[in-house]
């Protein structure tokens, strides 16, 4: 009997930046193929190794495993120029992805007018200005006034005259918004050259991944963004433009769902969020949200030169505690460099994400940073263990942005620990306080641990 392979799905369970790339890099050796199924250059996955540090945005996170194939599925949107830049950065680390990287020819192209529109409108919801939303919007629109606005890589390869359409799409947006500083000729030249560069990586066989798995290969699907930012399950308008839930892996990843084996969820012990939107466990609430949205001013350099971390950490003001935790955890956007909003681990939200996605195992990053709570005024680790809405306790995440913004957190404080866990390699050697906390998380979420992160380095983790 012919042996077939399988596919596991790895997703972020919170608002992004959970450290998915670290976990993928950790377990990638168990798979033959690492695949992306959604998003584009708005994803920022950072990996640190002995060869150096790299931030990956479109290319899957298994680059350091030379025997692994890398696949970008049709559910992704492709910024060709930025993929070339990413390939150059990878090459500088002496890594070769020739005959390893495959890009679905069904993936849609992020056109210059998409980026222009995103730049002009990004302030409304705080996007990364990479044209992701407008590209997904045009996938739904298909055509506008007789002009094709959704152009796939395969179509562009087979019909180069579509570059004329791309140029017209850009010129129409320039005219509509009265933009003066766009060099159309240079932009189009860069786009055409980028296509030539990435053409060897474009996969024309629409059953490529299916055939790989049927032949026995195994796949790890790497989710971009996270569950709470899903375009349907998240809170409009403060969401991404694609489907981030586990089920989307097989649509955007070009594989039959019959090959699904398990789902792995990644969270972090101190939560964060980039951009506007409800964040029940946020330190400082609305004050923090407004402060962080002025990211151009309140960047890392500003905060390092302005605030005394030790003083802020012992403050009675949650907003100031949040700033201290952001500095200690280096919580700044990989792609945008904006300060991330900081919050307590929310077990209600985590349980919701786990149940909705059928998560089988969770990996909790940044557990090493929980030691910082030993220096706070309460000397305790705060967790959100319940929700109150309209003075009634609820055990679910409300569906609407309006309702979720009204939720008040029910907070439970757990005993903290004061010694670093950075060099601990066994779960049995963890501080008893942390062991009890992890047991509480497992019991509350009804999901077992795959492991925890104990630092930012590649080798800083404990598997359970």
PDB file of C-alpha atoms in Angstrom, residues 337-441:
ATOM      1  CA  UNK A 337       8.929  49.171  14.319  1.00  0.00           C
ATOM      2  CA  UNK A 338       5.850  50.500  16.098  1.00  0.00           C
ATOM      3  CA  UNK A 339       5.539  49.964  19.850  1.00  0.00           C
ATOM      4  CA  UNK A 340       3.332  46.984  20.598  1.00  0.00           C
ATOM      5  CA  UNK A 341       0.505  47.319  23.093  1.00  0.00           C
ATOM      6  CA  UNK A 342       1.166  45.060  26.089  1.00  0.00           C
ATOM      7  CA  UNK A 343      -1.279  42.926  28.057  1.00  0.00           C
ATOM      8  CA  UNK A 344      -1.675  40.117  30.555  1.00  0.00           C
ATOM      9  CA  UNK A 345      -2.090  36.560  29.323  1.00  0.00           C
ATOM     10  CA  UNK A 346      -5.828  36.221  28.632  1.00  0.00           C
ATOM     11  CA  UNK A 347      -7.039  32.670  29.279  1.00  0.00           C
ATOM     12  CA  UNK A 348     -10.586  33.342  28.070  1.00  0.00           C
ATOM     13  CA  UNK A 349      -9.338  34.531  24.692  1.00  0.00           C
ATOM     14  CA  UNK A 350      -6.737  31.754  24.541  1.00  0.00           C
ATOM     15  CA  UNK A 351      -9.343  29.064  25.267  1.00  0.00           C
ATOM     16  CA  UNK A 352     -11.594  30.530  22.561  1.00  0.00           C
ATOM     17  CA  UNK A 353      -8.816  30.434  19.963  1.00  0.00           C
ATOM     18  CA  UNK A 354      -7.835  26.884  20.909  1.00  0.00           C
ATOM     19  CA  UNK A 355     -11.385  25.527  20.709  1.00  0.00           C
ATOM     20  CA  UNK A 356     -12.290  27.367  17.512  1.00  0.00           C
ATOM     21  CA  UNK A 357      -9.253  25.962  15.700  1.00  0.00           C
ATOM     22  CA  UNK A 358      -9.170  22.485  17.187  1.00  0.00           C
ATOM     23  CA  UNK A 359      -5.671  23.078  18.549  1.00  0.00           C
ATOM     24  CA  UNK A 360      -3.990  19.888  19.754  1.00  0.00           C
ATOM     25  CA  UNK A 361      -0.842  21.373  21.320  1.00  0.00           C
ATOM     26  CA  UNK A 362       0.292  24.824  22.426  1.00  0.00           C
ATOM     27  CA  UNK A 363       3.717  26.417  22.652  1.00  0.00           C
ATOM     28  CA  UNK A 364       4.000  29.364  25.056  1.00  0.00           C
ATOM     29  CA  UNK A 365       6.805  31.802  24.262  1.00  0.00           C
ATOM     30  CA  UNK A 366       8.494  34.406  26.459  1.00  0.00           C
ATOM     31  CA  UNK A 367       7.929  32.558  29.725  1.00  0.00           C
ATOM     32  CA  UNK A 368      11.335  33.890  30.799  1.00  0.00           C
ATOM     33  CA  UNK A 369       9.895  37.413  30.953  1.00  0.00           C
ATOM     34  CA  UNK A 370       7.398  36.448  33.649  1.00  0.00           C
ATOM     35  CA  UNK A 371      10.270  36.876  36.117  1.00  0.00           C
ATOM     36  CA  UNK A 372       9.912  40.651  35.640  1.00  0.00           C
ATOM     37  CA  UNK A 373       6.679  40.575  37.636  1.00  0.00           C
ATOM     38  CA  UNK A 374       8.769  39.802  40.737  1.00  0.00           C
ATOM     39  CA  UNK A 375       9.892  43.440  40.577  1.00  0.00           C
ATOM     40  CA  UNK A 376       6.393  44.906  40.341  1.00  0.00           C
ATOM     41  CA  UNK A 377       4.497  46.431  43.233  1.00  0.00           C
ATOM     42  CA  UNK A 378       2.213  43.374  43.565  1.00  0.00           C
ATOM     43  CA  UNK A 379       5.050  40.869  43.093  1.00  0.00           C
ATOM     44  CA  UNK A 380       2.565  38.614  41.313  1.00  0.00           C
ATOM     45  CA  UNK A 381       1.818  37.389  37.790  1.00  0.00           C
ATOM     46  CA  UNK A 382      -1.590  38.708  36.664  1.00  0.00           C
ATOM     47  CA  UNK A 383      -3.735  36.592  34.321  1.00  0.00           C
ATOM     48  CA  UNK A 384      -7.170  37.266  32.903  1.00  0.00           C
ATOM     49  CA  UNK A 385      -9.269  34.296  33.999  1.00  0.00           C
ATOM     50  CA  UNK A 386     -12.758  35.615  33.276  1.00  0.00           C
ATOM     51  CA  UNK A 387     -14.805  38.256  31.446  1.00  0.00           C
ATOM     52  CA  UNK A 388     -17.551  40.566  32.663  1.00  0.00           C
ATOM     53  CA  UNK A 389     -19.946  42.111  30.139  1.00  0.00           C
ATOM     54  CA  UNK A 390     -22.785  44.367  31.258  1.00  0.00           C
ATOM     55  CA  UNK A 391     -22.132  43.251  34.848  1.00  0.00           C
ATOM     56  CA  UNK A 392     -22.572  39.592  33.928  1.00  0.00           C
ATOM     57  CA  UNK A 393     -19.751  37.052  33.846  1.00  0.00           C
ATOM     58  CA  UNK A 394     -19.265  35.358  30.463  1.00  0.00           C
ATOM     59  CA  UNK A 395     -16.975  32.535  29.377  1.00  0.00           C
ATOM     60  CA  UNK A 396     -16.674  33.358  25.673  1.00  0.00           C
ATOM     61  CA  UNK A 397     -15.319  36.026  23.323  1.00  0.00           C
ATOM     62  CA  UNK A 398     -18.170  38.258  22.053  1.00  0.00           C
ATOM     63  CA  UNK A 399     -18.635  38.435  18.293  1.00  0.00           C
ATOM     64  CA  UNK A 400     -18.866  42.192  17.842  1.00  0.00           C
ATOM     65  CA  UNK A 401     -16.201  44.841  18.182  1.00  0.00           C
ATOM     66  CA  UNK A 402     -18.667  46.958  20.176  1.00  0.00           C
ATOM     67  CA  UNK A 403     -19.382  44.258  22.747  1.00  0.00           C
ATOM     68  CA  UNK A 404     -15.766  43.130  23.056  1.00  0.00           C
ATOM     69  CA  UNK A 405     -14.653  46.696  23.723  1.00  0.00           C
ATOM     70  CA  UNK A 406     -17.021  46.784  26.718  1.00  0.00           C
ATOM     71  CA  UNK A 407     -15.669  43.623  28.330  1.00  0.00           C
ATOM     72  CA  UNK A 408     -13.951  44.044  31.699  1.00  0.00           C
ATOM     73  CA  UNK A 409     -11.272  41.524  32.681  1.00  0.00           C
ATOM     74  CA  UNK A 410     -11.514  39.361  35.781  1.00  0.00           C
ATOM     75  CA  UNK A 411      -7.923  39.129  36.970  1.00  0.00           C
ATOM     76  CA  UNK A 412      -6.308  36.411  39.074  1.00  0.00           C
ATOM     77  CA  UNK A 413      -2.833  36.964  40.496  1.00  0.00           C
ATOM     78  CA  UNK A 414      -0.453  34.030  40.669  1.00  0.00           C
ATOM     79  CA  UNK A 415       2.718  33.727  42.770  1.00  0.00           C
ATOM     80  CA  UNK A 416       5.797  34.836  40.875  1.00  0.00           C
ATOM     81  CA  UNK A 417       9.358  33.547  40.784  1.00  0.00           C
ATOM     82  CA  UNK A 418      12.565  35.557  40.968  1.00  0.00           C
ATOM     83  CA  UNK A 419      15.245  33.388  39.341  1.00  0.00           C
ATOM     84  CA  UNK A 420      15.992  33.322  35.617  1.00  0.00           C
ATOM     85  CA  UNK A 421      14.850  30.256  33.693  1.00  0.00           C
ATOM     86  CA  UNK A 422      17.054  31.023  30.683  1.00  0.00           C
ATOM     87  CA  UNK A 423      19.405  28.070  31.222  1.00  0.00           C
ATOM     88  CA  UNK A 424      16.829  25.493  32.326  1.00  0.00           C
ATOM     89  CA  UNK A 425      16.355  22.639  29.853  1.00  0.00           C
ATOM     90  CA  UNK A 426      13.878  20.433  31.735  1.00  0.00           C
ATOM     91  CA  UNK A 427      10.270  21.174  32.694  1.00  0.00           C
ATOM     92  CA  UNK A 428      10.841  19.421  36.022  1.00  0.00           C
ATOM     93  CA  UNK A 429      13.477  22.002  36.965  1.00  0.00           C
ATOM     94  CA  UNK A 430      11.246  25.012  36.389  1.00  0.00           C
ATOM     95  CA  UNK A 431      10.282  27.075  39.454  1.00  0.00           C
ATOM     96  CA  UNK A 432       7.286  25.542  41.230  1.00  0.00           C
ATOM     97  CA  UNK A 433       5.333  28.772  40.768  1.00  0.00           C
ATOM     98  CA  UNK A 434       5.753  28.564  36.990  1.00  0.00           C
ATOM     99  CA  UNK A 435       4.916  24.868  36.928  1.00  0.00           C
ATOM    100  CA  UNK A 436       1.645  25.605  38.736  1.00  0.00           C
ATOM    101  CA  UNK A 437       0.872  28.437  36.347  1.00  0.00           C
ATOM    102  CA  UNK A 438       1.433  26.202  33.328  1.00  0.00           C
ATOM    103  CA  UNK A 439      -0.771  23.510  34.855  1.00  0.00           C
ATOM    104  CA  UNK A 440      -3.519  26.113  35.294  1.00  0.00           C
ATOM    105  CA  UNK A 441      -3.238  27.099  31.638  1.00  0.00           C
TER     106      UNK A 441
END
